[in-house]
Amino acid sequence: NAGVMQNPRHLVRRRGQEARLRCSPMKGHSHVYWYRQLPEEGLKFMVYLQKENIIDESGMPKERFSAEFPKEGPSILRIQQVVRGDSAAYFCASSYGQVREQYFGPGTRLTVT
Amino acid sequence: ELKVEQNPLFLSMQEGKNYTIYCNYSTTSDRLYWYRQDPGKSLESLFVLLSNGAVKQEGRLMASLDTKARLSTLHITAAVHDLSATYFCAVSPYSGGGADGLTFGKGTHLIIQP
């Protein structure tokens, strides 16, 4: 049973470009969470999605960031017009069941030059 | 706003010693998680604590939860070098179950020296 998969693992973008980060949850999981980790910091919750629905986006910046989890395919975190402050590790997690334990993917490390 | 505080944030200890990491949180919650992260890696789930008085042990690590005091501890017994990592506690902001985003502490960077 494959774990949570994220790609790319490393992404370099110039200021002003768009970044697309993908997350495939564990098989059977229908809940997806995105977190951002800045250097030497803990993880900050960004958004929680179920299939075709955004459940909680209270941690998402108001501008330039969006997320989706379509009926088919991976969840996508999209960052438009990236700035240097967007450089971070972005982790996706998925969960299933009453306990709702979250399993984390390997992360995408975004560098904005 | 839920706040989660860990201490210490940095800990250097010798092999064979015991130590405890503390995690305090600011609002009612009955779900607390401990994760381990190695440098440049993802988070590995260590413990899920779901109720007051919960205690779980795995090898040299033991975690407990006191929901009344809003405190969880991660105790390390007879530390070995392989336990060197950063340890995070994370709290669910909602009581009563349901999936939701976690609030993480800043992490405890643990170095175990021979």
mmCIF file of C-alpha atoms in Angstrom:
data_model
loop_
_atom_site.group_PDB
_atom_site.id
_atom_site.type_symbol
_atom_site.label_atom_id
_atom_site.label_comp_id
_atom_site.label_asym_id
_atom_site.label_seq_id
_atom_site.Cartn_x
_atom_site.Cartn_y
_atom_site.Cartn_z
ATOM 1 C CA ASN A 1 0.000 0.000 0.000
ATOM 2 C CA ALA A 2 1.774 3.099 -1.219
ATOM 3 C CA GLY A 3 1.915 6.027 1.147
ATOM 4 C CA VAL A 4 1.074 9.624 0.423
ATOM 5 C CA MET A 5 2.849 10.723 -2.732
ATOM 6 C CA GLN A 6 3.920 14.211 -3.618
ATOM 7 C CA ASN A 7 5.569 15.607 -6.695
ATOM 8 C CA PRO A 8 7.752 17.200 -7.559
ATOM 9 C CA ARG A 9 10.046 16.694 -4.583
ATOM 10 C CA HIS A 10 12.010 19.814 -5.421
ATOM 11 C CA LEU A 11 10.766 22.789 -7.403
ATOM 12 C CA VAL A 12 12.643 25.926 -8.360
ATOM 13 C CA ARG A 13 10.721 28.913 -9.635
ATOM 14 C CA ARG A 14 11.658 32.486 -10.424
ATOM 15 C CA ARG A 15 9.742 35.314 -8.863
ATOM 16 C CA GLY A 16 6.466 35.862 -10.693
ATOM 17 C CA GLN A 17 6.133 32.320 -12.006
ATOM 18 C CA GLU A 18 3.495 29.799 -10.980
ATOM 19 C CA ALA A 19 4.121 26.754 -8.810
ATOM 20 C CA ARG A 20 1.928 23.636 -8.923
ATOM 21 C CA LEU A 21 2.347 21.042 -6.227
ATOM 22 C CA ARG A 22 0.636 17.667 -6.457
ATOM 23 C CA CYS A 23 -0.474 15.238 -3.794
ATOM 24 C CA SER A 24 -1.913 11.750 -4.163
ATOM 25 C CA PRO A 25 -3.403 10.506 -0.890
ATOM 26 C CA MET A 26 -3.049 7.020 0.458
ATOM 27 C CA LYS A 27 -5.380 4.505 -1.136
ATOM 28 C CA GLY A 28 -8.821 4.762 0.399
ATOM 29 C CA HIS A 29 -8.192 8.166 1.987
ATOM 30 C CA SER A 30 -10.600 10.910 1.033
ATOM 31 C CA HIS A 31 -9.302 13.734 3.234
ATOM 32 C CA VAL A 32 -6.312 15.811 2.187
ATOM 33 C CA TYR A 33 -4.488 18.504 4.140
ATOM 34 C CA TRP A 34 -1.778 20.912 3.042
ATOM 35 C CA TYR A 35 0.802 22.332 5.421
ATOM 36 C CA ARG A 36 3.731 24.699 4.968
ATOM 37 C CA GLN A 37 6.991 24.475 6.896
ATOM 38 C CA LEU A 38 9.393 27.362 6.999
ATOM 39 C CA PRO A 39 13.015 26.734 8.055
ATOM 40 C CA GLU A 40 13.385 25.935 11.743
ATOM 41 C CA GLU A 41 9.616 26.170 12.243
ATOM 42 C CA GLY A 42 6.769 23.783 12.827
ATOM 43 C CA LEU A 43 4.174 23.065 10.234
ATOM 44 C CA LYS A 44 1.393 25.554 9.571
ATOM 45 C CA PHE A 45 -1.985 24.300 8.422
ATOM 46 C CA MET A 46 -3.121 25.751 5.122
ATOM 47 C CA VAL A 47 -6.170 23.952 3.789
ATOM 48 C CA TYR A 48 -8.281 20.837 4.257
ATOM 49 C CA LEU A 49 -10.117 19.268 1.334
ATOM 50 C CA GLN A 50 -12.321 16.342 0.597
ATOM 51 C CA LYS A 51 -13.122 15.193 -2.904
ATOM 52 C CA GLU A 52 -14.353 18.208 -4.876
ATOM 53 C CA ASN A 53 -14.823 20.292 -1.733
ATOM 54 C CA ILE A 54 -12.756 22.728 0.289
ATOM 55 C CA ILE A 55 -13.701 22.120 3.919
ATOM 56 C CA ASP A 56 -11.420 24.556 5.739
ATOM 57 C CA GLU A 57 -9.103 27.084 4.113
ATOM 58 C CA SER A 58 -8.522 29.215 7.179
ATOM 59 C CA GLY A 59 -4.740 28.884 6.874
ATOM 60 C CA MET A 60 -4.475 29.821 3.227
ATOM 61 C CA PRO A 61 -3.103 33.233 2.293
ATOM 62 C CA LYS A 62 -5.893 35.301 0.787
ATOM 63 C CA GLU A 63 -4.131 35.968 -2.475
ATOM 64 C CA ARG A 64 -2.162 33.892 -4.970
ATOM 65 C CA PHE A 65 -2.800 30.546 -3.274
ATOM 66 C CA SER A 66 -5.482 28.055 -4.257
ATOM 67 C CA ALA A 67 -6.123 24.361 -3.773
ATOM 68 C CA GLU A 68 -8.313 21.722 -5.315
ATOM 69 C CA PHE A 69 -9.010 18.035 -4.957
ATOM 70 C CA PRO A 70 -10.915 16.902 -8.030
ATOM 71 C CA LYS A 71 -13.045 13.807 -8.318
ATOM 72 C CA GLU A 72 -10.300 12.160 -10.321
ATOM 73 C CA GLY A 73 -6.601 12.761 -9.883
ATOM 74 C CA PRO A 74 -4.363 14.296 -7.255
ATOM 75 C CA SER A 75 -4.899 17.301 -5.065
ATOM 76 C CA ILE A 76 -3.178 20.422 -6.403
ATOM 77 C CA LEU A 77 -1.794 23.350 -4.446
ATOM 78 C CA ARG A 78 -1.258 26.256 -6.785
ATOM 79 C CA ILE A 79 0.775 29.341 -6.046
ATOM 80 C CA GLN A 80 0.566 32.145 -8.563
ATOM 81 C CA GLN A 81 3.206 34.853 -8.998
ATOM 82 C CA VAL A 82 5.539 33.339 -6.454
ATOM 83 C CA VAL A 83 7.672 35.530 -4.216
ATOM 84 C CA ARG A 84 10.783 34.661 -2.232
ATOM 85 C CA GLY A 85 8.745 34.382 0.951
ATOM 86 C CA ASP A 86 6.937 31.406 -0.564
ATOM 87 C CA SER A 87 10.142 29.358 -0.356
ATOM 88 C CA ALA A 88 9.353 26.543 2.064
ATOM 89 C CA ALA A 89 8.611 22.860 2.323
ATOM 90 C CA TYR A 90 5.014 22.039 1.516
ATOM 91 C CA PHE A 91 3.636 18.853 2.995
ATOM 92 C CA CYS A 92 0.483 17.042 2.131
ATOM 93 C CA ALA A 93 -1.234 14.644 4.512
ATOM 94 C CA SER A 94 -4.190 12.337 4.107
ATOM 95 C CA SER A 95 -6.532 10.618 6.505
ATOM 96 C CA TYR A 96 -9.361 8.102 6.713
ATOM 97 C CA GLY A 97 -11.581 6.802 9.445
ATOM 98 C CA GLN A 98 -12.777 7.821 12.888
ATOM 99 C CA VAL A 99 -9.336 8.407 14.407
ATOM 100 C CA ARG A 100 -8.468 10.615 11.494
ATOM 101 C CA GLU A 101 -4.759 10.136 11.949
ATOM 102 C CA GLN A 102 -2.921 12.087 9.288
ATOM 103 C CA TYR A 103 -0.184 10.467 7.243
ATOM 104 C CA PHE A 104 2.307 12.800 5.666
ATOM 105 C CA GLY A 105 3.905 12.726 2.271
ATOM 106 C CA PRO A 106 7.607 13.382 1.608
ATOM 107 C CA GLY A 107 7.009 17.060 0.895
ATOM 108 C CA THR A 108 7.810 19.425 -1.953
ATOM 109 C CA ARG A 109 10.631 21.846 -1.325
ATOM 110 C CA LEU A 110 9.934 25.041 -3.214
ATOM 111 C CA THR A 111 12.734 27.502 -3.840
ATOM 112 C CA VAL A 112 11.940 30.876 -5.334
ATOM 113 C CA THR A 113 14.914 32.648 -6.884
ATOM 114 C CA GLU B 1 -6.746 30.826 18.467
ATOM 115 C CA LEU B 2 -5.185 27.545 19.476
ATOM 116 C CA LYS B 3 -1.561 27.817 20.568
ATOM 117 C CA VAL B 4 0.784 24.897 21.073
ATOM 118 C CA GLU B 5 4.020 25.359 22.965
ATOM 119 C CA GLN B 6 6.799 22.845 23.262
ATOM 120 C CA ASN B 7 9.757 22.919 25.536
ATOM 121 C CA PRO B 8 12.576 22.672 25.389
ATOM 122 C CA LEU B 9 13.073 23.686 21.764
ATOM 123 C CA PHE B 10 16.578 22.336 21.758
ATOM 124 C CA LEU B 11 17.931 19.447 23.781
ATOM 125 C CA SER B 12 21.342 17.869 23.793
ATOM 126 C CA MET B 13 21.711 14.795 25.925
ATOM 127 C CA GLN B 14 23.956 11.823 26.389
ATOM 128 C CA GLU B 15 23.157 8.266 25.499
ATOM 129 C CA GLY B 16 21.670 6.318 28.346
ATOM 130 C CA LYS B 17 19.992 9.303 29.986
ATOM 131 C CA ASN B 18 16.284 9.954 30.467
ATOM 132 C CA TYR B 19 14.473 13.110 29.527
ATOM 133 C CA THR B 20 11.019 14.554 28.959
ATOM 134 C CA ILE B 21 9.661 16.901 26.297
ATOM 135 C CA TYR B 22 6.612 18.945 27.223
ATOM 136 C CA CYS B 23 3.739 20.108 25.061
ATOM 137 C CA ASN B 24 1.195 22.630 26.348
ATOM 138 C CA TYR B 25 -1.839 23.776 24.404
ATOM 139 C CA SER B 26 -4.225 26.598 24.997
ATOM 140 C CA THR B 27 -7.764 25.370 24.288
ATOM 141 C CA THR B 28 -9.813 22.271 24.863
ATOM 142 C CA SER B 29 -8.903 19.341 22.673
ATOM 143 C CA ASP B 30 -8.992 15.605 23.113
ATOM 144 C CA ARG B 31 -6.668 14.636 20.306
ATOM 145 C CA LEU B 32 -2.939 15.075 20.411
ATOM 146 C CA TYR B 33 -0.274 13.692 18.104
ATOM 147 C CA TRP B 34 3.458 13.253 18.317
ATOM 148 C CA TYR B 35 5.553 13.189 15.156
ATOM 149 C CA ARG B 36 9.212 12.678 14.439
ATOM 150 C CA GLN B 37 11.058 14.440 11.633
ATOM 151 C CA ASP B 38 14.597 13.670 10.468
ATOM 152 C CA PRO B 39 16.498 16.428 8.620
ATOM 153 C CA GLY B 40 15.124 16.955 5.126
ATOM 154 C CA LYS B 41 12.534 14.246 5.595
ATOM 155 C CA SER B 42 8.815 13.981 6.128
ATOM 156 C CA LEU B 43 6.956 13.486 9.387
ATOM 157 C CA GLU B 44 6.621 10.058 10.909
ATOM 158 C CA SER B 45 3.661 9.450 13.192
ATOM 159 C CA LEU B 46 4.716 8.260 16.641
ATOM 160 C CA PHE B 47 1.633 8.438 18.858
ATOM 161 C CA VAL B 48 -2.007 9.396 18.729
ATOM 162 C CA LEU B 49 -3.484 10.254 22.137
ATOM 163 C CA LEU B 50 -7.254 10.441 22.205
ATOM 164 C CA SER B 51 -8.397 10.739 25.791
ATOM 165 C CA ASN B 52 -7.480 12.069 29.177
ATOM 166 C CA GLY B 53 -4.969 9.852 30.901
ATOM 167 C CA ALA B 54 -3.938 8.121 27.687
ATOM 168 C CA VAL B 55 -0.468 6.624 27.818
ATOM 169 C CA LYS B 56 1.278 4.945 24.906
ATOM 170 C CA GLN B 57 4.717 3.405 24.679
ATOM 171 C CA GLU B 58 6.859 2.329 21.790
ATOM 172 C CA GLY B 59 10.373 1.200 22.528
ATOM 173 C CA ARG B 60 12.212 3.916 24.444
ATOM 174 C CA LEU B 61 9.475 6.506 23.904
ATOM 175 C CA MET B 62 6.390 6.984 26.037
ATOM 176 C CA ALA B 63 3.722 9.634 25.545
ATOM 177 C CA SER B 64 0.953 10.724 27.881
ATOM 178 C CA LEU B 65 -1.940 13.148 27.776
ATOM 179 C CA ASP B 66 -3.599 15.189 30.527
ATOM 180 C CA THR B 67 -6.495 17.044 28.937
ATOM 181 C CA LYS B 68 -7.387 18.860 32.147
ATOM 182 C CA ALA B 69 -3.925 20.377 32.397
ATOM 183 C CA ARG B 70 -3.747 20.676 28.587
ATOM 184 C CA LEU B 71 -0.395 18.980 28.714
ATOM 185 C CA SER B 72 1.263 16.102 26.931
ATOM 186 C CA THR B 73 4.682 14.666 27.621
ATOM 187 C CA LEU B 74 7.055 12.608 25.527
ATOM 188 C CA HIS B 75 9.451 10.699 27.743
ATOM 189 C CA ILE B 76 12.679 9.228 26.454
ATOM 190 C CA THR B 77 14.205 6.376 28.407
ATOM 191 C CA ALA B 78 17.871 5.421 28.114
ATOM 192 C CA ALA B 79 18.352 7.476 24.987
ATOM 193 C CA VAL B 80 20.267 6.113 22.005
ATOM 194 C CA HIS B 81 21.799 8.022 19.101
ATOM 195 C CA ASP B 82 19.141 6.808 16.651
ATOM 196 C CA LEU B 83 16.550 8.882 18.486
ATOM 197 C CA SER B 84 18.235 12.118 17.387
ATOM 198 C CA ALA B 85 15.583 14.021 15.414
ATOM 199 C CA THR B 86 13.082 16.839 15.738
ATOM 200 C CA TYR B 87 9.918 15.935 17.622
ATOM 201 C CA PHE B 88 6.659 17.768 17.083
ATOM 202 C CA CYS B 89 3.448 17.685 19.004
ATOM 203 C CA ALA B 90 0.278 18.652 17.171
ATOM 204 C CA VAL B 91 -3.214 19.311 18.435
ATOM 205 C CA SER B 92 -6.570 19.143 16.771
ATOM 206 C CA PRO B 93 -8.496 22.362 17.390
ATOM 207 C CA TYR B 94 -11.883 20.697 17.686
ATOM 208 C CA SER B 95 -13.202 18.405 20.376
ATOM 209 C CA GLY B 96 -15.647 15.645 19.593
ATOM 210 C CA GLY B 97 -13.939 14.042 16.630
ATOM 211 C CA GLY B 98 -13.903 14.977 12.994
ATOM 212 C CA ALA B 99 -11.086 15.576 10.599
ATOM 213 C CA ASP B 100 -9.446 18.956 10.698
ATOM 214 C CA GLY B 101 -6.155 20.765 10.345
ATOM 215 C CA LEU B 102 -3.607 20.321 13.082
ATOM 216 C CA THR B 103 -1.815 23.048 15.013
ATOM 217 C CA PHE B 104 1.838 22.179 15.514
ATOM 218 C CA GLY B 105 4.337 23.200 18.126
ATOM 219 C CA LYS B 106 7.671 24.605 16.963
ATOM 220 C CA GLY B 107 9.375 21.275 17.557
ATOM 221 C CA THR B 108 12.071 20.005 19.897
ATOM 222 C CA HIS B 109 15.411 19.502 18.199
ATOM 223 C CA LEU B 110 16.953 16.536 20.012
ATOM 224 C CA ILE B 111 20.603 15.576 19.736
ATOM 225 C CA ILE B 112 21.826 12.481 21.517
ATOM 226 C CA GLN B 113 25.555 12.226 21.899
ATOM 227 C CA PRO B 114 27.539 9.066 22.574
#
